[in-house]
Short mmCIF file of C-alpha atoms and ligand atoms in Angstrom, two decimals:
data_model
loop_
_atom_site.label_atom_id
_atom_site.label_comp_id
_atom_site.label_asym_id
_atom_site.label_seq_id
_atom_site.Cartn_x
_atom_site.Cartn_y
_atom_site.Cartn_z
CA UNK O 1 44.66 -22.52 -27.06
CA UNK O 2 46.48 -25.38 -25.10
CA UNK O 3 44.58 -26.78 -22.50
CA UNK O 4 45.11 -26.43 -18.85
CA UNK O 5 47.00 -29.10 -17.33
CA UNK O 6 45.18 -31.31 -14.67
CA UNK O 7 46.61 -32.17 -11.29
CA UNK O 8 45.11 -34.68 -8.90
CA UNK O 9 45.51 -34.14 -5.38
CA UNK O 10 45.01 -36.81 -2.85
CA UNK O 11 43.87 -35.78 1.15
CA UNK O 12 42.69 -32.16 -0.61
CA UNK O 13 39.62 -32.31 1.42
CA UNK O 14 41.75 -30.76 4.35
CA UNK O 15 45.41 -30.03 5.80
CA UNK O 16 48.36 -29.88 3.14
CA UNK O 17 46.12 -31.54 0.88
CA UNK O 18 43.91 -28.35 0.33
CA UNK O 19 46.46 -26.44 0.18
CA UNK O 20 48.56 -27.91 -2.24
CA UNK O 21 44.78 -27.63 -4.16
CA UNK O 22 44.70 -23.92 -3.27
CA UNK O 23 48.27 -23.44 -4.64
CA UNK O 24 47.90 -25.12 -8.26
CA UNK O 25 44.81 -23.87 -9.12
CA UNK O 26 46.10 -20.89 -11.13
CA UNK O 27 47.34 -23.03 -13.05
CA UNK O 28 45.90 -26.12 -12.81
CA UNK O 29 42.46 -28.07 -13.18
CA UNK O 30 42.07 -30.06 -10.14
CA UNK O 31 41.04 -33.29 -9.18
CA UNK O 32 40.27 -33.17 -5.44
CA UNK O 33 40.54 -36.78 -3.75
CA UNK O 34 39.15 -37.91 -0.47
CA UNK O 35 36.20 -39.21 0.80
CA UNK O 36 34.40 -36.38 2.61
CA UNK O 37 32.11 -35.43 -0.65
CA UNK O 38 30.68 -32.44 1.29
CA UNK O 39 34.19 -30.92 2.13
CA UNK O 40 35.92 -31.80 -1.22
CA UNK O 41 32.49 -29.59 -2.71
CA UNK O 42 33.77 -26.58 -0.83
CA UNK O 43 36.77 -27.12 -1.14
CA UNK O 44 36.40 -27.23 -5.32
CA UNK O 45 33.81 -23.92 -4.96
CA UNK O 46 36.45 -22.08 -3.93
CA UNK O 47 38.55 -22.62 -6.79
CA UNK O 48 38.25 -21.98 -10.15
CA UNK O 49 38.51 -25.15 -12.06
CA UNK O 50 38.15 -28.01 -9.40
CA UNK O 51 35.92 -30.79 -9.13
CA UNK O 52 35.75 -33.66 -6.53
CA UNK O 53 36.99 -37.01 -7.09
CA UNK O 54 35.85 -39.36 -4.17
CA UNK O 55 37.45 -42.25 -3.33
CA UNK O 56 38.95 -44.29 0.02
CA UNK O 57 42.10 -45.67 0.09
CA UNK O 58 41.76 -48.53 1.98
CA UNK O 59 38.77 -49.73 -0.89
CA UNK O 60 40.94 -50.51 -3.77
CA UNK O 61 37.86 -50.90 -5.68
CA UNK O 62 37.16 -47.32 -5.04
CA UNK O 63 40.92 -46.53 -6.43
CA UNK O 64 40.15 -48.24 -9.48
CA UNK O 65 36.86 -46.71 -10.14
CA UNK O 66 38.42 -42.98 -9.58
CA UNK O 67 41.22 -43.06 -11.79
CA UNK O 68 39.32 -45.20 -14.93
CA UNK O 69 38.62 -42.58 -17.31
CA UNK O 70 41.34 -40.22 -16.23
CA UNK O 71 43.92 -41.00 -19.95
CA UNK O 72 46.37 -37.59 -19.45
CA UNK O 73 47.30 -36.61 -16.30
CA UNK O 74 50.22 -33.99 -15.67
CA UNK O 75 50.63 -34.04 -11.90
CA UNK O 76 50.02 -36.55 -9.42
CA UNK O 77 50.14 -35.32 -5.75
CA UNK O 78 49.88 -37.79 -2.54
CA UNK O 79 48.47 -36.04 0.35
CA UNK O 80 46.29 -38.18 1.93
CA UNK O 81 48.03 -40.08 5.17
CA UNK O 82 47.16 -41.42 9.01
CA UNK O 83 49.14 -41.69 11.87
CA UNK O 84 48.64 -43.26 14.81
CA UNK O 85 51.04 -42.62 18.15
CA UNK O 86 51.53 -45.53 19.88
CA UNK O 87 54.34 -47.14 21.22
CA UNK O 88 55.41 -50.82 19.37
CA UNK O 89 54.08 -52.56 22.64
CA UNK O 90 50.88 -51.11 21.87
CA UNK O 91 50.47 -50.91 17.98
CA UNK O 92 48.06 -53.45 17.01
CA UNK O 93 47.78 -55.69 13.60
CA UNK O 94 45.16 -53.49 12.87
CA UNK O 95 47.23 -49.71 13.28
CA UNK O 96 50.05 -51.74 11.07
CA UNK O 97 47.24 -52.59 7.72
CA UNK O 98 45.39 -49.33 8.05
CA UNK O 99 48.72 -47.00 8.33
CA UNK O 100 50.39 -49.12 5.46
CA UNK O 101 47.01 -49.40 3.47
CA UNK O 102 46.85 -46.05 2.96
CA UNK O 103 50.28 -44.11 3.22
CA UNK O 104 52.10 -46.98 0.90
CA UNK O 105 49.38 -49.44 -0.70
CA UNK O 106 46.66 -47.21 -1.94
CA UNK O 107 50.03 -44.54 -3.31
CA UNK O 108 51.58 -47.80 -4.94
CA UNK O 109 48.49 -48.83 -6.96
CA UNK O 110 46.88 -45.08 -7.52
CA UNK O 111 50.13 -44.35 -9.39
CA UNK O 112 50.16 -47.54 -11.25
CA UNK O 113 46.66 -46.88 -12.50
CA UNK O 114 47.49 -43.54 -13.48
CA UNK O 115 51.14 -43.79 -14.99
CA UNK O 116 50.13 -43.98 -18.45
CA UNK O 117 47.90 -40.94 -18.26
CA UNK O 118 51.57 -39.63 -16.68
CA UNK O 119 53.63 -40.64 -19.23
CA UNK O 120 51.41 -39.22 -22.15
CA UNK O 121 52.24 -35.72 -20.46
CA UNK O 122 55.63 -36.40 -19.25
CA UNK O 123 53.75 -35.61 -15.76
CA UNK O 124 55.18 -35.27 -11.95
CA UNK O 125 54.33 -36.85 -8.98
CA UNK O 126 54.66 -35.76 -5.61
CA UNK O 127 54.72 -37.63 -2.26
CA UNK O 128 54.19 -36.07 0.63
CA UNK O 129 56.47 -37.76 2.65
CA UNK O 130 57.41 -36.68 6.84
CA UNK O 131 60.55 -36.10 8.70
CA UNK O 132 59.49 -39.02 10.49
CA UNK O 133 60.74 -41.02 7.00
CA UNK O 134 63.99 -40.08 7.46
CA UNK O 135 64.74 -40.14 11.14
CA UNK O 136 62.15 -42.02 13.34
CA UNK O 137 61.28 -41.48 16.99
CA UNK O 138 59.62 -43.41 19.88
CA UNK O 139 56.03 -43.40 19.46
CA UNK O 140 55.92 -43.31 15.66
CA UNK O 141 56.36 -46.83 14.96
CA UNK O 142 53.97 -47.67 11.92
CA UNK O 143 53.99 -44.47 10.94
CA UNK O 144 57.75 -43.98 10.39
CA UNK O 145 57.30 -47.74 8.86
CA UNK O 146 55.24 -46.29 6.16
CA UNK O 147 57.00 -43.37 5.16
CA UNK O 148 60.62 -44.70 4.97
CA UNK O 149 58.63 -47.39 2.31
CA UNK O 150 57.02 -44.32 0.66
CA UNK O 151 60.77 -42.94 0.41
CA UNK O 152 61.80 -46.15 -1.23
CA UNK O 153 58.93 -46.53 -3.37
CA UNK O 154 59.27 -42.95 -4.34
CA UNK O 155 63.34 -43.33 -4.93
CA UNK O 156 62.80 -46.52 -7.13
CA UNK O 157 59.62 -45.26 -8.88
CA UNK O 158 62.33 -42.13 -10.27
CA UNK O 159 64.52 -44.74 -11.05
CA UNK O 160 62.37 -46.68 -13.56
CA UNK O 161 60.81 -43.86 -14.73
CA UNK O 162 63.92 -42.15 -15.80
CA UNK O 163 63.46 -42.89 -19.67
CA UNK O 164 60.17 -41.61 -19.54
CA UNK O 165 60.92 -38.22 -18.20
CA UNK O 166 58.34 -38.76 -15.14
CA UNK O 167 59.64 -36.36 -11.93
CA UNK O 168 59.09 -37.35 -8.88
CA UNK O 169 59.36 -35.07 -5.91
CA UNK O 170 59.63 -36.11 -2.12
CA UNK O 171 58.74 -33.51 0.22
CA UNK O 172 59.28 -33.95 4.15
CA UNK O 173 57.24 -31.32 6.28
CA UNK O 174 57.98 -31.10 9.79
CA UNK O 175 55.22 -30.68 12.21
CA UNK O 176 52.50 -28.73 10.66
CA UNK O 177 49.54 -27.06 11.56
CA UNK O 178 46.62 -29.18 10.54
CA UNK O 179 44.09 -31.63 12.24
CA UNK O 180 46.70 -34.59 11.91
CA UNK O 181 48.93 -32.25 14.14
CA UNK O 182 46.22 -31.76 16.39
CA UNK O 183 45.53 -35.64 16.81
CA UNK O 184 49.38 -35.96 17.39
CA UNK O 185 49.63 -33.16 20.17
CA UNK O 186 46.93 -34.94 21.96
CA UNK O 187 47.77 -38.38 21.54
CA UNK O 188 51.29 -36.83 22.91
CA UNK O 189 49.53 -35.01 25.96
CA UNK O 190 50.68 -31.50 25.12
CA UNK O 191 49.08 -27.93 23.63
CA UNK O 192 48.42 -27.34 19.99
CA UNK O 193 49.92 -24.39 19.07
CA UNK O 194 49.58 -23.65 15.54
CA UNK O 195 52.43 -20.75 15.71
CA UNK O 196 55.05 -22.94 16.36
CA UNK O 197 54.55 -25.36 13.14
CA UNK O 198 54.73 -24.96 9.83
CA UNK O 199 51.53 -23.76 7.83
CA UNK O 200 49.90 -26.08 5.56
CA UNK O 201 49.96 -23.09 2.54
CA UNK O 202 54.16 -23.06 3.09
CA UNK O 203 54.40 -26.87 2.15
CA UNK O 204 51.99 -25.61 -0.37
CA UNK O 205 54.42 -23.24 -1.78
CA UNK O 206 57.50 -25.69 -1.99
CA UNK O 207 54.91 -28.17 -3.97
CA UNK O 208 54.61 -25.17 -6.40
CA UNK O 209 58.36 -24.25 -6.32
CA UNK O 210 59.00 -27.90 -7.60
CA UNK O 211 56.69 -28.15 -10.12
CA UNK O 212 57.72 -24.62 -11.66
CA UNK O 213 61.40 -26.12 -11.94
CA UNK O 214 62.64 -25.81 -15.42
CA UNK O 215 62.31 -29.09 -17.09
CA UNK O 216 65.76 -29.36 -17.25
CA UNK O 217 65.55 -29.63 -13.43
CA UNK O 218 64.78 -32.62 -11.11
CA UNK O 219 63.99 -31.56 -7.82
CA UNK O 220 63.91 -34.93 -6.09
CA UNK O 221 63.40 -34.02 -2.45
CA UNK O 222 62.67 -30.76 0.03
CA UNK O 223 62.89 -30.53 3.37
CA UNK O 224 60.65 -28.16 5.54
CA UNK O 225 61.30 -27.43 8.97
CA UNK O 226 59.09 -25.17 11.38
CA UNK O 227 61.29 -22.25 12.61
CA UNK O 228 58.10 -21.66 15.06
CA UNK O 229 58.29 -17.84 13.56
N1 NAP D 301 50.50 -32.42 9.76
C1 NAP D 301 51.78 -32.71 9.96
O1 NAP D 301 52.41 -32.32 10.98
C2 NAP D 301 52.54 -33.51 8.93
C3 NAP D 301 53.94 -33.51 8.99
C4 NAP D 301 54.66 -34.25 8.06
C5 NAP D 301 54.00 -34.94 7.07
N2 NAP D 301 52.63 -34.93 7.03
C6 NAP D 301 51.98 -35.69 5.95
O2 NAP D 301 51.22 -34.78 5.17
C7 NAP D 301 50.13 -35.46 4.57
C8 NAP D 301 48.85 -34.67 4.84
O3 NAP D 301 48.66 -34.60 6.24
P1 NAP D 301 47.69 -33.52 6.92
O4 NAP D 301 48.40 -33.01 8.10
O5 NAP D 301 47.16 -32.61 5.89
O6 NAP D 301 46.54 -34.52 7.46
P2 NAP D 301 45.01 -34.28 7.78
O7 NAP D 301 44.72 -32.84 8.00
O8 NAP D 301 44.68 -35.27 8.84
O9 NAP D 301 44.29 -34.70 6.41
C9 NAP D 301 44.42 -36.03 5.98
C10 NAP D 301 43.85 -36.16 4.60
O10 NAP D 301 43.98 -37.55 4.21
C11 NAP D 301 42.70 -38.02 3.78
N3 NAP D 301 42.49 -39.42 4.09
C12 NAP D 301 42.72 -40.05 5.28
N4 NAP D 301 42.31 -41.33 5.19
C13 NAP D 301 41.84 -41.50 3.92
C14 NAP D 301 41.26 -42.59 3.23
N5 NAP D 301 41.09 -43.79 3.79
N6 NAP D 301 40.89 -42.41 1.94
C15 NAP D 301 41.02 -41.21 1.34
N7 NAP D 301 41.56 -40.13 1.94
C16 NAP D 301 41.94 -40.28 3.22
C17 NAP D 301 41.70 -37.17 4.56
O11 NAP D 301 40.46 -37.22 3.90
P3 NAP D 301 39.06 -37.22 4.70
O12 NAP D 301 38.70 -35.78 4.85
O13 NAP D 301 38.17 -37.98 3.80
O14 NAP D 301 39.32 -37.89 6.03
C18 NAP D 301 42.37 -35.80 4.55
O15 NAP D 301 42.10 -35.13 3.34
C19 NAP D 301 50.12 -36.87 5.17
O16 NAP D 301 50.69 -37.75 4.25
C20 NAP D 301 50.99 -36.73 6.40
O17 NAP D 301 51.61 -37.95 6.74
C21 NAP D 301 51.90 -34.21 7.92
#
Protein backbone atom coordinates (compact mmCIF):
# COMPACT_ATOMS: atom_id res chain seq x y z
CA UNK A 1 0.00 0.00 0.00
CA UNK A 2 1.59 3.47 -0.91
CA UNK A 3 1.29 5.90 1.61
CA UNK A 4 -0.84 8.93 1.60
CA UNK A 5 0.82 11.94 0.51
CA UNK A 6 1.18 14.84 3.12
CA UNK A 7 0.30 18.43 2.43
CA UNK A 8 1.10 21.32 4.74
CA UNK A 9 -1.13 24.12 4.81
CA UNK A 10 -0.19 27.43 6.20
CA UNK A 11 -3.22 30.04 7.74
CA UNK A 12 -5.51 26.52 7.92
CA UNK A 13 -6.68 27.59 11.24
CA UNK A 14 -9.34 29.81 9.35
CA UNK A 15 -10.40 31.53 5.89
CA UNK A 16 -8.91 29.91 2.58
CA UNK A 17 -6.52 28.28 4.71
CA UNK A 18 -9.14 25.76 6.16
CA UNK A 19 -10.49 25.30 3.31
CA UNK A 20 -7.82 24.46 1.16
CA UNK A 21 -7.38 21.82 4.47
CA UNK A 22 -11.02 20.76 3.98
CA UNK A 23 -10.42 20.20 0.22
CA UNK A 24 -7.16 17.88 0.33
CA UNK A 25 -8.05 15.83 2.94
CA UNK A 26 -9.45 12.98 0.81
CA UNK A 27 -6.54 12.69 -0.29
CA UNK A 28 -4.14 14.05 1.73
CA UNK A 29 -2.58 13.89 5.37
CA UNK A 30 -2.47 17.32 6.61
CA UNK A 31 -0.28 19.46 8.38
CA UNK A 32 -2.37 22.38 9.69
CA UNK A 33 -0.14 25.62 10.38
CA UNK A 34 -0.97 28.61 12.46
CA UNK A 35 -0.76 29.63 15.77
CA UNK A 36 -4.25 29.36 17.26
CA UNK A 37 -3.58 25.61 18.78
CA UNK A 38 -7.25 25.47 19.91
CA UNK A 39 -8.69 26.26 16.35
CA UNK A 40 -6.07 24.26 14.32
CA UNK A 41 -7.48 21.14 16.98
CA UNK A 42 -10.91 21.56 15.47
CA UNK A 43 -10.04 22.26 12.62
CA UNK A 44 -7.83 18.71 12.33
CA UNK A 45 -11.06 16.80 14.27
CA UNK A 46 -12.94 17.39 11.52
CA UNK A 47 -10.84 15.73 9.14
CA UNK A 48 -9.68 12.52 8.79
CA UNK A 49 -5.97 12.51 8.83
CA UNK A 50 -4.92 16.04 10.14
CA UNK A 51 -2.87 17.10 12.87
CA UNK A 52 -1.77 20.64 13.99
CA UNK A 53 1.48 22.08 13.34
CA UNK A 54 1.90 25.42 15.34
CA UNK A 55 4.06 27.90 14.48
CA UNK A 56 4.21 32.06 13.94
CA UNK A 57 5.62 33.52 11.16
CA UNK A 58 7.07 36.43 12.33
CA UNK A 59 9.31 33.89 15.00
CA UNK A 60 11.64 32.34 12.59
CA UNK A 61 12.70 30.21 15.35
CA UNK A 62 9.25 28.85 15.44
CA UNK A 63 9.60 28.17 11.43
CA UNK A 64 12.56 26.25 12.02
CA UNK A 65 11.32 24.18 14.82
CA UNK A 66 7.98 23.21 12.69
CA UNK A 67 9.41 22.03 9.64
CA UNK A 68 12.70 19.98 11.39
CA UNK A 69 11.62 16.54 11.19
CA UNK A 70 9.28 16.94 8.28
CA UNK A 71 12.07 14.79 5.34
CA UNK A 72 9.10 14.13 2.40
CA UNK A 73 6.73 16.52 1.81
CA UNK A 74 4.41 16.46 -1.41
CA UNK A 75 2.56 19.76 -1.21
CA UNK A 76 3.37 22.93 0.25
CA UNK A 77 0.45 25.46 0.48
CA UNK A 78 0.89 29.30 1.71
CA UNK A 79 -2.21 30.56 3.20
CA UNK A 80 -1.37 32.42 5.97
CA UNK A 81 -1.28 36.48 5.16
CA UNK A 82 -2.17 40.16 6.86
CA UNK A 83 -3.25 43.17 5.44
CA UNK A 84 -3.46 46.29 6.70
CA UNK A 85 -5.52 49.36 4.77
CA UNK A 86 -3.88 52.34 5.12
CA UNK A 87 -2.96 54.90 2.92
CA UNK A 88 1.23 55.37 2.29
CA UNK A 89 0.92 58.66 4.42
CA UNK A 90 -0.19 56.57 7.12
CA UNK A 91 1.60 53.10 6.88
CA UNK A 92 4.07 52.95 9.53
CA UNK A 93 7.71 51.09 9.69
CA UNK A 94 5.99 48.80 11.70
CA UNK A 95 2.73 47.80 9.04
CA UNK A 96 5.82 47.57 6.34
CA UNK A 97 8.04 44.51 8.70
CA UNK A 98 4.93 42.78 9.92
CA UNK A 99 3.07 42.65 6.30
CA UNK A 100 6.49 41.65 4.63
CA UNK A 101 7.48 39.32 7.65
CA UNK A 102 4.86 37.23 7.08
CA UNK A 103 3.35 37.31 3.43
CA UNK A 104 7.15 37.17 1.85
CA UNK A 105 9.85 36.38 4.69
CA UNK A 106 8.36 33.61 6.71
CA UNK A 107 7.06 31.95 2.72
CA UNK A 108 10.81 32.52 1.58
CA UNK A 109 12.47 30.59 4.46
CA UNK A 110 9.42 27.93 5.21
CA UNK A 111 10.03 26.76 1.63
CA UNK A 112 13.70 26.74 1.91
CA UNK A 113 13.49 24.55 4.98
CA UNK A 114 11.21 22.30 3.39
CA UNK A 115 12.51 21.99 -0.34
CA UNK A 116 14.36 18.94 0.12
CA UNK A 117 11.48 17.11 1.75
CA UNK A 118 9.86 18.66 -1.81
CA UNK A 119 12.20 17.48 -4.02
CA UNK A 120 12.31 13.80 -2.60
CA UNK A 121 8.52 13.73 -3.80
CA UNK A 122 8.76 15.86 -6.76
CA UNK A 123 6.14 17.99 -4.54
CA UNK A 124 4.00 21.37 -5.39
CA UNK A 125 3.76 24.44 -3.80
CA UNK A 126 1.12 26.84 -3.79
CA UNK A 127 1.00 30.58 -2.96
CA UNK A 128 -1.85 32.14 -2.29
CA UNK A 129 -1.26 35.19 -3.86
CA UNK A 130 -4.25 38.42 -4.31
CA UNK A 131 -5.44 40.44 -7.17
CA UNK A 132 -3.95 43.12 -5.30
CA UNK A 133 -0.35 41.43 -6.69
CA UNK A 134 -1.12 42.12 -9.94
CA UNK A 135 -2.89 45.42 -10.08
CA UNK A 136 -2.63 47.59 -6.87
CA UNK A 137 -5.04 50.20 -5.55
CA UNK A 138 -5.02 53.20 -3.12
CA UNK A 139 -5.11 52.00 0.29
CA UNK A 140 -3.25 48.72 -0.22
CA UNK A 141 0.17 49.94 -0.09
CA UNK A 142 2.24 47.23 1.90
CA UNK A 143 0.01 44.86 1.13
CA UNK A 144 0.18 45.03 -2.70
CA UNK A 145 4.15 45.46 -1.79
CA UNK A 146 4.12 42.00 -0.50
CA UNK A 147 2.29 40.15 -2.91
CA UNK A 148 3.83 41.48 -6.20
CA UNK A 149 7.32 40.07 -4.18
CA UNK A 150 5.41 36.81 -3.47
CA UNK A 151 4.68 36.81 -7.40
CA UNK A 152 8.34 37.22 -8.05
CA UNK A 153 9.53 34.93 -5.53
CA UNK A 154 7.00 32.45 -6.70
CA UNK A 155 7.96 33.09 -10.66
CA UNK A 156 11.77 32.65 -9.88
CA UNK A 157 11.33 29.83 -7.31
CA UNK A 158 9.59 27.77 -10.76
CA UNK A 159 12.41 28.89 -12.51
CA UNK A 160 15.18 27.21 -10.45
CA UNK A 161 13.24 24.50 -9.66
CA UNK A 162 12.59 23.48 -13.16
CA UNK A 163 15.17 20.48 -13.19
CA UNK A 164 13.73 19.20 -10.22
CA UNK A 165 10.21 18.86 -11.38
CA UNK A 166 8.89 21.10 -8.29
CA UNK A 167 5.30 22.95 -9.50
CA UNK A 168 4.54 25.87 -8.29
CA UNK A 169 1.08 27.35 -8.52
CA UNK A 170 0.04 31.10 -7.99
CA UNK A 171 -3.45 31.61 -7.25
CA UNK A 172 -5.05 35.27 -7.07
CA UNK A 173 -8.56 35.31 -5.25
CA UNK A 174 -10.49 38.33 -5.45
CA UNK A 175 -12.32 39.53 -2.48
CA UNK A 176 -13.41 36.65 -0.46
CA UNK A 177 -15.55 35.91 2.24
CA UNK A 178 -13.45 35.40 5.31
CA UNK A 179 -12.45 37.43 8.49
CA UNK A 180 -9.53 39.19 6.47
CA UNK A 181 -12.50 40.46 4.22
CA UNK A 182 -14.29 41.49 7.11
CA UNK A 183 -11.25 43.56 8.58
CA UNK A 184 -10.95 45.10 5.00
CA UNK A 185 -14.75 46.15 4.67
CA UNK A 186 -14.37 47.89 7.91
CA UNK A 187 -11.15 49.40 7.67
CA UNK A 188 -12.88 50.62 4.19
CA UNK A 189 -16.15 51.91 6.03
CA UNK A 190 -18.62 49.76 4.12
CA UNK A 191 -21.04 46.41 4.75
CA UNK A 192 -19.73 42.90 4.70
CA UNK A 193 -21.65 41.04 2.55
CA UNK A 194 -20.50 37.63 2.18
CA UNK A 195 -22.83 37.03 -1.10
CA UNK A 196 -21.07 39.24 -3.13
CA UNK A 197 -17.39 37.59 -2.69
CA UNK A 198 -16.02 34.64 -3.46
CA UNK A 199 -16.28 31.63 -0.91
CA UNK A 200 -13.27 30.46 0.75
CA UNK A 201 -14.27 26.48 -0.35
CA UNK A 202 -14.23 27.90 -4.34
CA UNK A 203 -10.47 29.02 -4.00
CA UNK A 204 -10.45 25.72 -2.30
CA UNK A 205 -11.55 23.94 -5.33
CA UNK A 206 -9.10 25.67 -7.88
CA UNK A 207 -6.17 24.60 -5.22
CA UNK A 208 -7.52 21.03 -5.87
CA UNK A 209 -8.03 21.52 -9.67
CA UNK A 210 -4.21 22.36 -9.80
CA UNK A 211 -2.89 19.82 -7.91
CA UNK A 212 -5.03 17.05 -9.82
CA UNK A 213 -3.29 18.39 -13.15
CA UNK A 214 -1.67 15.60 -14.96
CA UNK A 215 1.96 15.69 -14.29
CA UNK A 216 2.57 16.50 -17.60
CA UNK A 217 0.81 19.81 -16.75
CA UNK A 218 2.11 23.02 -15.07
CA UNK A 219 -0.55 25.10 -13.98
CA UNK A 220 1.43 28.17 -12.98
CA UNK A 221 -1.26 30.69 -12.09
CA UNK A 222 -5.38 31.03 -11.61
CA UNK A 223 -7.27 33.79 -11.34
CA UNK A 224 -10.59 33.95 -9.27
CA UNK A 225 -12.92 36.63 -9.50
CA UNK A 226 -16.27 37.07 -7.40
CA UNK A 227 -19.22 37.20 -9.90
CA UNK A 228 -21.25 38.24 -6.53
CA UNK A 229 -23.73 35.17 -7.68
N1 LIG B 1 -9.96 37.21 2.04
C1 LIG B 1 -9.71 37.82 0.88
O1 LIG B 1 -10.52 38.63 0.36
C2 LIG B 1 -8.44 37.51 0.13
C3 LIG B 1 -8.35 37.90 -1.21
C4 LIG B 1 -7.18 37.63 -1.92
C5 LIG B 1 -6.14 36.98 -1.30
N2 LIG B 1 -6.24 36.62 0.02
C6 LIG B 1 -5.09 35.93 0.62
O2 LIG B 1 -5.53 34.66 1.06
C7 LIG B 1 -4.74 34.22 2.16
C8 LIG B 1 -5.66 33.77 3.28
O3 LIG B 1 -6.45 34.88 3.68
P1 LIG B 1 -7.80 34.70 4.52
O4 LIG B 1 -8.78 35.61 3.92
O5 LIG B 1 -8.09 33.26 4.70
O6 LIG B 1 -7.32 35.37 5.91
P2 LIG B 1 -7.82 35.16 7.39
O7 LIG B 1 -9.19 34.59 7.44
O8 LIG B 1 -7.55 36.46 8.07
O9 LIG B 1 -6.81 34.05 7.95
C9 LIG B 1 -5.45 34.36 8.02
C10 LIG B 1 -4.68 33.13 8.38
O10 LIG B 1 -3.28 33.50 8.45
C11 LIG B 1 -2.76 33.07 9.71
N3 LIG B 1 -1.74 33.96 10.23
C12 LIG B 1 -1.80 35.32 10.32
N4 LIG B 1 -0.69 35.77 10.94
C13 LIG B 1 0.07 34.67 11.23
C14 LIG B 1 1.31 34.49 11.88
N5 LIG B 1 2.03 35.50 12.37
N6 LIG B 1 1.78 33.23 12.01
C15 LIG B 1 1.07 32.17 11.56
N7 LIG B 1 -0.11 32.28 10.92
C16 LIG B 1 -0.61 33.52 10.78
C17 LIG B 1 -3.97 33.08 10.64
O11 LIG B 1 -3.70 32.26 11.75
P3 LIG B 1 -4.22 32.61 13.24
O12 LIG B 1 -5.56 31.96 13.34
O13 LIG B 1 -3.18 32.01 14.10
O14 LIG B 1 -4.31 34.11 13.32
C18 LIG B 1 -5.08 32.57 9.73
O15 LIG B 1 -5.06 31.16 9.67
C19 LIG B 1 -3.84 35.41 2.52
O16 LIG B 1 -2.56 35.19 1.99
C20 LIG B 1 -4.52 36.58 1.85
O17 LIG B 1 -3.60 37.60 1.53
C21 LIG B 1 -7.37 36.86 0.73
Amino acid sequence: MTAQPVALVTGASRGIGAAIAEALAPTHRLLLGGRDEQALARVAEALPAAEPLPMDLTDLASVHAAASGIDRLDMLVHSAGVTTIAPLSDTSVEVWRRTLDINVIAVAELTRLLLPALRATTGQVVLINSGQGVRPSAGWGAYAASKFALRAYADVLRAEEEATGIRVVSVFPGRTATDMQREVRAAEGGEFIPDDYLRPESVADAVRFAVEAPSDAHLTELTLRPTGR
